[in-house]
XYZ file of C-alpha atoms in Angstrom:
359
model
C -27.910 7.534 5.246
C -27.843 7.731 9.040
C -24.459 9.519 10.130
C -23.099 8.257 13.460
C -20.198 10.866 13.725
C -22.089 13.342 11.765
C -19.645 16.357 12.382
C -16.609 14.192 11.932
C -17.937 12.722 8.663
C -18.615 16.311 7.235
C -15.053 17.463 8.196
C -13.509 14.263 6.535
C -15.516 14.864 3.411
C -14.780 18.259 3.115
C -10.971 17.879 3.511
C -11.327 15.082 1.035
C -12.531 17.340 -1.471
C -9.933 19.879 -1.006
C -7.115 17.185 -1.274
C -8.751 15.623 -4.758
C -8.606 19.226 -5.965
C -5.027 19.215 -5.061
C -3.270 16.750 -7.328
C -0.746 14.423 -5.560
C 0.610 11.913 -7.822
C 3.579 10.159 -6.306
C 6.635 12.230 -5.785
C 4.865 15.438 -6.382
C 2.869 15.504 -3.263
C 3.991 18.725 -1.765
C 0.801 20.668 -2.244
C -1.281 18.058 -0.512
C 1.023 17.754 2.407
C 0.635 21.505 2.771
C -3.073 21.346 2.844
C -2.981 18.489 5.464
C -0.614 20.334 7.581
C -2.532 23.550 7.652
C -5.608 21.839 8.659
C -3.950 20.053 11.299
C -2.545 23.456 12.782
C -5.756 25.017 12.508
C -7.527 22.033 14.606
C -5.018 22.860 17.333
C -2.779 19.843 16.577
C 1.068 20.093 16.612
C 1.859 18.639 13.223
C 5.657 17.252 12.363
C 6.801 17.038 8.818
C 9.499 15.361 7.010
C 9.609 16.089 3.295
C 5.987 15.389 2.136
C 5.123 13.229 5.198
C 3.037 14.619 8.020
C 2.205 13.178 11.380
C 1.093 13.903 14.815
C 1.546 12.252 18.120
C -1.365 12.034 20.735
C -1.230 14.389 23.958
C 0.380 11.796 26.157
C 2.529 9.677 23.824
C 5.669 11.492 24.969
C 4.296 12.817 28.406
C 2.457 10.852 30.730
C 4.441 11.012 33.739
C 7.501 8.836 32.320
C 5.082 6.273 31.555
C 5.253 6.412 27.795
C 7.472 3.427 27.305
C 5.196 1.168 29.194
C 2.376 1.956 27.041
C 2.352 0.452 23.428
C 2.178 2.935 20.391
C -0.395 2.423 17.735
C 0.211 3.832 14.199
C -2.834 5.280 12.274
C -1.339 5.220 8.563
C -2.508 6.210 5.125
C -1.027 7.793 2.100
C -1.577 10.920 0.559
C -0.113 10.231 -2.949
C -2.083 8.904 -5.959
C -1.429 7.056 -9.365
C -1.558 9.180 -12.388
C -5.201 9.161 -14.050
C -6.064 6.574 -16.336
C -7.953 7.023 -19.690
C -12.002 6.845 -19.341
C -12.629 9.253 -16.626
C -16.320 10.641 -17.215
C -15.678 13.100 -14.289
C -12.680 15.403 -13.914
C -10.312 13.155 -11.571
C -9.117 16.695 -9.943
C -12.755 18.000 -9.503
C -14.360 16.521 -6.552
C -17.734 15.613 -7.640
C -20.638 14.356 -5.047
C -23.719 12.777 -6.261
C -25.853 11.667 -3.333
C -23.935 9.351 -1.209
C -20.902 9.152 -3.775
C -17.975 11.108 -4.036
C -15.847 10.900 -7.204
C -12.375 11.827 -7.454
C -8.717 10.740 -8.112
C -7.382 9.291 -4.842
C -11.086 9.168 -3.083
C -10.735 5.498 -2.601
C -7.137 4.969 -2.548
C -6.950 6.005 -0.092
C -8.389 9.228 0.671
C -11.302 7.769 2.560
C -9.052 5.744 4.928
C -6.743 9.084 5.266
C -9.705 11.273 6.495
C -11.526 8.568 8.581
C -8.220 7.855 10.633
C -7.259 11.432 11.030
C -10.985 12.131 12.568
C -10.355 9.139 14.578
C -7.111 10.371 15.869
C -8.592 13.501 16.865
C -11.278 12.066 18.899
C -9.018 9.854 20.798
C -5.829 11.761 20.920
C -6.531 13.491 24.480
C -8.041 10.205 25.781
C -6.044 8.287 28.459
C -5.953 4.903 26.874
C -3.805 1.651 27.430
C -2.111 2.840 24.261
C -0.734 5.991 22.576
C -1.681 7.148 19.142
C 0.362 8.560 16.070
C -1.291 9.642 12.893
C 0.844 9.599 9.871
C -0.237 10.635 6.408
C 2.726 9.418 4.041
C 3.862 10.207 0.728
C 5.351 7.752 -2.075
C 3.293 4.871 -1.223
C 2.276 4.106 -4.918
C 5.804 3.693 -5.967
C 7.222 2.240 -2.621
C 9.593 5.385 -2.673
C 12.248 5.883 -0.387
C 11.137 9.215 0.958
C 8.040 7.947 2.049
C 7.268 5.874 5.087
C 10.503 4.140 5.005
C 12.167 7.912 5.767
C 9.916 8.642 8.627
C 9.685 5.402 10.780
C 13.315 5.877 12.056
C 12.101 9.549 13.417
C 8.942 7.849 15.395
C 8.962 6.332 18.696
C 8.998 2.641 18.965
C 5.757 1.502 17.116
C 3.936 -1.650 18.419
C 1.198 -2.123 16.145
C -0.209 -0.408 12.948
C -3.419 0.224 11.314
C -3.186 1.065 7.504
C -6.183 2.551 5.873
C -6.042 1.050 2.769
C -9.626 0.132 1.165
C -10.639 -3.110 2.196
C -14.447 -2.855 2.776
C -13.477 -2.329 6.634
C -12.702 -6.168 6.744
C -9.336 -6.805 8.061
C -6.606 -7.865 5.924
C -4.043 -9.710 8.188
C -1.645 -10.821 5.574
C -0.478 -9.173 2.701
C 1.764 -10.397 -0.237
C 5.137 -9.001 -0.998
C 6.685 -7.637 -4.154
C 9.922 -8.174 -6.340
C 10.431 -6.977 -9.506
C 13.094 -8.772 -11.791
C 14.733 -7.428 -14.693
C 15.915 -10.265 -16.990
C 18.277 -10.341 -19.894
C 18.522 -13.124 -22.333
C 21.803 -13.168 -24.674
C 22.203 -14.407 -28.049
C 24.252 -13.282 -31.041
C 23.468 -11.117 -33.952
C 23.030 -12.201 -37.434
C 21.158 -11.972 -40.732
C 17.803 -13.234 -40.648
C 18.019 -14.459 -44.110
C 20.886 -16.678 -43.390
C 21.409 -19.419 -40.819
C 23.360 -17.709 -38.498
C 23.420 -15.833 -35.098
C 21.717 -16.968 -32.101
C 18.217 -15.686 -31.227
C 18.162 -14.206 -27.858
C 14.417 -14.191 -27.954
C 14.230 -18.123 -28.310
C 16.524 -18.244 -25.012
C 13.888 -15.954 -23.367
C 11.085 -17.964 -24.359
C 12.431 -20.822 -22.678
C 12.835 -19.101 -19.197
C 9.328 -17.373 -19.920
C 7.842 -20.972 -20.589
C 9.349 -22.171 -17.431
C 8.341 -19.315 -15.324
C 4.659 -20.014 -16.533
C 4.689 -23.410 -15.589
C 6.975 -23.544 -12.052
C 4.713 -23.309 -9.058
C 6.506 -23.005 -5.521
C 5.486 -25.956 -3.406
C 4.686 -23.879 -0.311
C 1.440 -21.768 -0.049
C -0.963 -20.765 2.594
C -4.754 -20.601 3.098
C -4.438 -16.506 3.358
C -2.299 -15.920 0.463
C -2.173 -18.745 -1.483
C 1.012 -19.569 -3.852
C 3.655 -17.339 -4.957
C 3.013 -15.476 -8.161
C 5.295 -15.217 -11.052
C 4.057 -13.147 -14.040
C 6.120 -11.934 -17.117
C 4.888 -8.511 -17.859
C 7.140 -6.834 -20.140
C 8.975 -8.277 -23.103
C 11.467 -6.288 -25.487
C 13.801 -7.478 -27.963
C 14.977 -6.695 -31.699
C 16.036 -3.774 -33.792
C 14.693 -4.412 -37.137
C 13.164 -7.555 -38.992
C 16.122 -8.874 -40.718
C 18.380 -8.941 -37.841
C 18.651 -11.658 -35.378
C 18.436 -10.064 -31.752
C 21.442 -10.691 -29.659
C 19.595 -9.465 -26.732
C 15.969 -10.028 -25.154
C 14.828 -8.178 -22.063
C 11.808 -9.307 -19.986
C 10.366 -8.316 -16.340
C 9.122 -10.525 -14.003
C 6.601 -9.450 -11.384
C 6.856 -11.748 -8.335
C 4.197 -11.728 -5.575
C 5.584 -13.354 -2.510
C 3.556 -15.263 0.264
C 5.017 -15.600 3.660
C 6.675 -18.838 3.023
C 9.567 -17.421 0.884
C 11.684 -14.521 1.572
C 12.335 -12.340 -1.731
C 16.118 -13.392 -1.416
C 15.242 -17.037 -1.451
C 13.082 -16.572 -4.642
C 15.566 -14.961 -6.393
C 18.278 -17.215 -5.557
C 15.883 -20.183 -6.719
C 15.530 -18.363 -10.031
C 18.962 -17.737 -10.755
C 19.826 -21.739 -10.576
C 16.824 -22.266 -12.922
C 16.925 -19.576 -15.762
C 19.651 -19.056 -18.227
C 18.850 -15.354 -18.411
C 20.743 -12.803 -16.645
C 18.556 -11.430 -13.611
C 18.603 -8.300 -11.462
C 16.259 -7.484 -8.860
C 15.106 -4.123 -8.473
C 14.808 -4.501 -4.502
C 14.481 -7.088 -2.061
C 12.977 -4.778 0.485
C 9.025 -5.191 -0.144
C 8.384 -8.327 1.875
C 5.196 -10.507 2.618
C 3.454 -9.647 6.141
C 1.285 -11.104 8.325
C -0.217 -10.426 11.674
C -1.234 -13.505 14.146
C -5.233 -13.961 14.784
C -4.501 -14.057 18.411
C -3.538 -10.300 18.105
C -5.961 -8.208 20.505
C -6.779 -5.902 17.591
C -7.700 -9.039 15.291
C -9.743 -10.400 17.953
C -11.527 -7.409 18.513
C -12.344 -7.263 14.846
C -13.349 -10.923 14.941
C -15.930 -10.023 17.707
C -17.421 -7.299 15.724
C -18.013 -10.005 13.330
C -15.518 -8.917 10.572
C -13.573 -11.644 8.738
C -9.782 -11.639 8.301
C -8.256 -12.333 4.810
C -5.341 -12.184 2.766
C -4.516 -9.431 0.486
C -2.828 -9.687 -2.988
C -1.975 -6.083 -3.040
C 1.062 -4.189 -1.924
C 0.956 -1.514 0.656
C 3.467 0.347 3.128
C 2.898 -2.748 5.305
C 5.854 -3.845 3.333
C 8.223 -1.768 5.129
C 6.850 -2.126 8.376
C 8.900 -4.337 10.698
C 6.088 -4.525 13.469
C 2.776 -6.037 13.575
C 0.073 -4.349 11.204
C -3.016 -5.028 9.309
C -4.955 -2.956 6.492
C -8.604 -1.711 7.517
C -10.187 0.988 5.597
C -13.273 2.409 3.932
C -13.699 1.569 0.069
C -13.136 -1.320 -2.293
C -9.773 -2.433 -3.823
C -11.513 -3.017 -6.703
C -11.836 0.581 -7.166
C -8.249 1.495 -7.011
C -6.568 2.965 -10.145
C -9.757 2.928 -12.019
C -11.667 5.603 -14.103
C -14.243 7.295 -11.850
C -12.817 6.339 -8.594
C -15.026 6.818 -5.845
C -15.774 6.490 -2.340
C -19.360 6.828 -0.572
C -19.945 9.232 2.262
C -21.530 6.263 4.333
C -18.394 4.162 4.032
C -16.370 7.161 5.749
C -18.877 7.517 8.565
C -19.056 3.641 9.054
C -15.286 3.544 9.102
C -15.050 6.181 11.796
C -17.393 4.505 14.032
C -15.746 1.126 13.505
C -12.344 2.522 14.249
C -13.461 4.444 17.389
C -15.228 1.308 18.513
C -12.306 -1.184 17.941
C -9.769 1.017 19.468
C -11.812 1.735 22.506
C -12.205 -1.905 23.158
C -8.332 -2.584 23.632
């Protein structure tokens, strides 16, 4: 393995090991934020903090002779929180284990690799006079789309013009991302004795709606994100075998494309389903950046291939152009023995610097 940015890669890996050893499950990230904030101070940065979110502005972002507003601001963002470890780990998820080029540990791939690579890139470029300013943001609660995460920080930052989100994409640019809406549905019936011809079975009402959902396809779809995907993932009903259930609840996972808003999809479901529906939120929208954007064009010139991502990230809460680009692979996320390769982090640092320097 040839390290192009040997010192920065070594720094990134050592800090990542410390973070892996510091449990940071969503909504419990304080210790990890403490580690990151202390590191940034040790390196002479001036980090700011809101809850468990830590960020830093480049040297000229707010002081360049009054010209700050005339230069675009690029956000480098990744998250510090992780999901809970799943069953099946052969390594200790909270004990970083390096075997050759591979580093095992919870959060190493999702998204410790991107988190560390972007921090090193920020430190390499923060004092350079570029045609833009940089902000590095390590945010929390991404895995649960929590309101104390990036959504609480964006109002505190200068106006962002573009963001790179360091989610694992194999360092290929995800220029579109599906949104998410979770709907809780309740089918109503009437209780009765199962031995007699009485009652109105709520399960049967739910079955009709679930069948409709399994067969319905929204007509508009795109090459990048494909169709809207509706999936019933949870069903609950009944109290005991001899009682006709008067209520059946089910959960609908909706992954929206850029052709429909979550509100439009919800309104359509309300017209066609008999169950009572309640959306948990409409705020996690689909996103897409135009291929003509200078950063996307820089990626294409480097031989990278834009694609559409089915998985959700904090991009859903960004109301400015953004894309996902990070080391590691999405398929490793939320799995046992999650890992990142050291060479992937090194390549990410090199590629980030090259792309940003070309703007």
